[in-house]
Coordinates of C-alpha atoms and ligand atoms in Angstrom, one line a residue:
M1 CA 187.5 11.1 -64.8
A2 CA 184.0 13.1 -63.9
Y3 CA 183.9 9.8 -60.9
K4 CA 186.3 11.7 -58.7
N5 CA 183.7 15.3 -58.6
W6 CA 181.0 13.2 -56.4
S7 CA 182.7 14.0 -53.1
P8 CA 180.0 13.0 -50.1
L9 CA 178.5 16.3 -50.4
W10 CA 178.2 16.3 -53.8
L11 CA 176.2 12.5 -53.2
L12 CA 174.2 13.7 -50.6
L13 CA 172.7 16.7 -53.0
A14 CA 172.1 14.2 -55.2
L15 CA 170.0 11.7 -52.9
C16 CA 168.2 14.7 -51.3
P17 CA 164.7 15.1 -54.2
L18 CA 165.2 11.2 -54.2
L19 CA 164.6 10.6 -49.9
L20 CA 162.0 13.7 -50.2
L21 CA 160.0 11.7 -52.6
L22 CA 160.6 8.6 -50.8
R23 CA 158.8 10.1 -47.2
A24 CA 156.1 11.8 -49.3
H25 CA 154.9 8.2 -50.7
P26 CA 154.6 5.5 -48.1
P27 CA 151.3 6.7 -46.4
L28 CA 149.2 6.2 -50.0
A29 CA 151.2 2.6 -50.9
A30 CA 149.7 1.5 -46.4
P31 CA 147.6 -1.1 -46.3
A32 CA 143.2 0.1 -45.8
G33 CA 143.5 -0.5 -42.3
A34 CA 146.7 0.4 -41.4
A35 CA 147.5 2.1 -37.8
G36 CA 147.3 6.1 -37.8
E37 CA 144.0 6.1 -39.8
I38 CA 141.3 7.3 -38.4
P39 CA 139.1 3.7 -36.9
Q40 CA 135.2 4.0 -39.1
E41 CA 132.2 2.4 -37.2
P42 CA 131.7 -0.3 -39.6
K43 CA 127.5 0.0 -41.3
L44 CA 125.2 -2.2 -40.5
V45 CA 122.2 -3.9 -42.0
A46 CA 119.6 -6.3 -41.3
L47 CA 118.9 -8.9 -44.4
T48 CA 115.2 -10.1 -43.1
F49 CA 113.3 -13.2 -45.2
D50 CA 109.6 -13.9 -44.8
D51 CA 107.5 -16.7 -45.8
G52 CA 110.1 -19.5 -45.6
P53 CA 111.5 -22.3 -44.1
K54 CA 111.0 -23.9 -48.0
P55 CA 113.3 -27.2 -48.4
R56 CA 115.3 -25.9 -51.3
T57 CA 115.6 -22.1 -51.5
T58 CA 116.1 -22.1 -47.6
A59 CA 117.9 -24.4 -48.1
K60 CA 120.2 -22.5 -50.2
L61 CA 120.6 -19.3 -49.1
L62 CA 121.5 -21.2 -46.0
D63 CA 124.8 -22.7 -47.9
G64 CA 125.3 -19.0 -48.6
L65 CA 124.9 -17.1 -46.0
D66 CA 127.3 -19.5 -44.6
Q67 CA 129.8 -19.1 -47.2
R68 CA 129.7 -16.1 -46.4
G69 CA 129.8 -15.4 -42.3
V70 CA 126.2 -13.5 -42.6
K71 CA 123.6 -13.9 -40.1
A72 CA 120.0 -12.7 -40.9
T73 CA 116.5 -12.5 -39.6
F74 CA 113.9 -15.5 -40.6
F75 CA 110.4 -14.8 -40.1
L76 CA 108.3 -18.4 -40.4
I77 CA 105.1 -19.3 -41.1
G78 CA 104.9 -21.6 -38.5
S79 CA 102.3 -24.7 -40.6
Q80 CA 105.9 -24.8 -43.4
A81 CA 107.9 -24.5 -39.2
E82 CA 106.2 -27.8 -38.3
A83 CA 106.6 -29.4 -42.1
Y84 CA 110.0 -28.6 -42.0
P85 CA 111.9 -28.9 -38.4
E86 CA 115.2 -29.7 -39.4
L87 CA 116.0 -26.7 -41.7
V88 CA 115.0 -24.3 -38.2
Q89 CA 116.9 -26.0 -35.8
R90 CA 119.7 -25.5 -39.1
M91 CA 118.9 -21.7 -39.2
A92 CA 119.3 -21.7 -35.2
Q93 CA 123.0 -23.7 -35.4
S94 CA 123.8 -21.0 -37.9
G95 CA 123.7 -17.9 -35.8
H96 CA 120.3 -16.7 -37.7
Q97 CA 117.8 -15.0 -35.9
I98 CA 114.0 -16.4 -35.8
G99 CA 110.8 -14.2 -35.9
I100 CA 106.8 -15.6 -36.5
H101 CA 104.9 -14.5 -39.0
T102 CA 101.7 -15.9 -38.3
Y103 CA 100.8 -20.2 -38.6
D104 CA 99.0 -19.4 -41.6
H105 CA 100.0 -16.1 -42.8
V106 CA 97.0 -14.5 -41.9
V107 CA 96.0 -10.7 -41.6
L108 CA 96.1 -9.8 -38.1
T109 CA 93.8 -7.0 -37.6
D110 CA 91.1 -7.5 -36.8
L111 CA 91.4 -10.7 -34.5
G112 CA 89.6 -11.7 -31.3
Q113 CA 91.6 -12.9 -28.3
A114 CA 91.3 -16.8 -29.5
D115 CA 92.2 -16.1 -33.3
F116 CA 95.0 -14.2 -32.7
D117 CA 96.4 -17.1 -31.0
A118 CA 95.6 -19.4 -33.0
Q119 CA 98.0 -17.5 -35.1
V120 CA 100.6 -16.1 -32.8
A121 CA 100.6 -18.1 -29.7
R122 CA 100.7 -20.9 -31.6
S123 CA 103.5 -20.2 -33.8
R124 CA 105.3 -19.5 -30.3
R125 CA 104.7 -23.0 -28.9
L126 CA 105.9 -24.7 -31.8
L127 CA 108.6 -22.6 -32.0
T128 CA 110.0 -23.3 -28.0
D129 CA 109.4 -26.7 -28.3
L130 CA 112.1 -26.7 -31.2
L131 CA 114.7 -24.3 -29.9
G132 CA 114.0 -24.2 -26.1
E133 CA 113.3 -20.9 -26.2
D134 CA 110.6 -18.7 -26.5
R135 CA 111.1 -15.0 -27.5
F136 CA 110.2 -14.6 -30.5
L137 CA 110.2 -10.6 -32.8
L138 CA 106.8 -10.3 -34.4
R139 CA 106.0 -9.4 -37.9
P140 CA 102.6 -9.5 -38.9
P141 CA 101.8 -10.4 -42.9
Y142 CA 101.8 -7.2 -44.8
G143 CA 103.0 -5.2 -42.2
A144 CA 99.5 -4.9 -41.2
V145 CA 99.3 -3.6 -37.5
D146 CA 96.4 -1.9 -35.5
D147 CA 95.8 -0.9 -31.7
G148 CA 94.8 -4.7 -31.3
V149 CA 97.9 -6.1 -33.0
R150 CA 100.5 -4.0 -31.0
A151 CA 98.1 -4.6 -27.6
R152 CA 98.3 -8.3 -28.3
A153 CA 101.7 -9.2 -29.1
G154 CA 104.4 -10.4 -26.5
A155 CA 107.2 -8.9 -28.3
P156 CA 108.4 -6.1 -31.0
I157 CA 106.2 -5.8 -34.3
I158 CA 109.4 -5.6 -36.7
L159 CA 108.6 -4.1 -40.0
W160 CA 111.1 -3.1 -42.4
S161 CA 112.7 0.2 -44.5
I162 CA 114.0 -1.6 -48.2
D163 CA 111.9 -3.4 -50.1
P164 CA 111.8 -4.5 -53.7
E165 CA 109.0 -6.2 -53.6
D166 CA 110.8 -9.5 -54.8
W167 CA 107.2 -11.4 -55.4
R168 CA 106.4 -8.7 -58.4
D169 CA 108.2 -9.9 -61.4
R170 CA 110.5 -12.4 -59.4
N171 CA 113.8 -10.3 -61.3
T172 CA 117.6 -10.4 -59.5
Q173 CA 119.4 -8.3 -61.1
R174 CA 115.8 -5.1 -60.0
E175 CA 116.6 -7.0 -57.1
V176 CA 119.8 -6.0 -56.1
A177 CA 119.7 -2.4 -57.7
H178 CA 116.9 -1.2 -55.5
I179 CA 118.1 -3.3 -52.9
V180 CA 122.0 -1.4 -53.6
G181 CA 120.9 1.6 -54.8
N182 CA 118.8 2.7 -51.2
V183 CA 120.0 1.4 -48.5
Q184 CA 120.9 3.3 -46.2
D185 CA 123.1 2.5 -42.9
G186 CA 121.1 0.8 -39.9
D187 CA 118.6 -0.1 -42.6
L188 CA 115.9 -3.8 -42.5
I189 CA 116.0 -5.3 -45.6
L190 CA 112.5 -7.0 -47.2
L191 CA 113.0 -10.4 -49.1
H192 CA 111.5 -13.7 -49.2
D193 CA 113.6 -16.9 -49.1
I194 CA 111.0 -19.1 -50.6
Y195 CA 111.9 -17.3 -54.3
P196 CA 115.1 -18.3 -56.6
E197 CA 115.3 -16.0 -57.8
S198 CA 115.0 -14.3 -54.0
V199 CA 118.2 -15.6 -53.1
E200 CA 120.6 -15.1 -55.4
A201 CA 119.2 -11.4 -55.3
A202 CA 120.5 -11.3 -51.8
L203 CA 123.7 -12.9 -52.0
Q204 CA 124.5 -10.7 -55.1
V205 CA 123.3 -8.3 -52.6
I206 CA 126.1 -9.5 -49.3
D207 CA 128.6 -9.4 -51.6
Q208 CA 128.0 -5.7 -53.6
L209 CA 127.6 -4.2 -49.6
H210 CA 130.2 -6.1 -48.3
Q211 CA 133.1 -4.5 -50.7
A212 CA 130.6 -0.6 -49.6
G213 CA 131.7 -1.6 -46.0
Y214 CA 129.1 -2.7 -44.9
A215 CA 127.8 -6.0 -42.1
F216 CA 124.9 -7.9 -42.6
V217 CA 124.0 -8.6 -38.2
T218 CA 120.6 -9.9 -36.9
V219 CA 117.8 -7.2 -36.4
E220 CA 118.5 -8.4 -32.4
E221 CA 122.4 -7.0 -33.1
L222 CA 121.2 -4.5 -34.9
F223 CA 119.2 -2.9 -31.9
A224 CA 122.2 -3.8 -29.6
A225 CA 124.4 -2.2 -31.1
R226 CA 122.8 1.3 -31.3
G227 CA 121.9 0.8 -27.8
V228 CA 118.4 0.9 -28.3
S229 CA 115.7 -2.2 -26.6
L230 CA 113.2 -3.2 -28.0
V231 CA 110.1 -2.7 -26.8
D232 CA 106.9 -5.7 -27.1
G233 CA 103.9 -4.5 -29.0
Q234 CA 105.9 -1.1 -30.7
M235 CA 106.7 -1.0 -33.9
Y236 CA 110.6 -0.8 -35.4
R237 CA 111.2 -0.1 -39.2
S238 CA 115.0 0.5 -39.4
C239 CA 118.1 1.7 -36.9
P240 CA 119.8 4.6 -38.5
P241 CA 122.8 5.2 -36.3
Ligands
NI301 NI1 104.9 -13.1 -45.3

């Protein structure tokens, strides 16, 4: 009977290729993040929203951000913040960062001190009354900055590096493709939470960039993570690693 020929030596020789095969394959099957992998720094990006708060669209965005555990930065119009204080307080309670986008959405260049204060200092006062803090980043409407704006800002001036121009055709798919196709580590993305199409685009971008290994942080967190101290009156567009 052939059975009798299976001595221990033959059995060992027969098993050798199988053992080698098993040794070769476990690393391929190891789950992501397992011990032994080289840890990767997360890619960081900041979503920023201008011109709100607006009741329906901003509330829907806040719901979507909460569901995804994402923190964003909102540059508010003072008159809107005054009209919808509960939305501003909800932003702060959810851990989002709040900045100033003037009281009436005006161009700040060429303004004298009194007119500048009526837009920026007035917004700062009302946000301070609502939130109990007085340090707010400034985003001038249209990104319009001159020496006077820099001198009077009293805050870091935050611009952006990715702009899908969501106001142009309000097309969710085009906005998502623009952002996902151009984004790089350290970018500041500009959207407006006053358009339903932009809110939808933001949530789709979050889901796609999460898959691509991006983490979403506030503007302040992005710069702090890279050891950059924001200075009043200076302009910032992005924060690459
Ligand atoms: Ni604006």
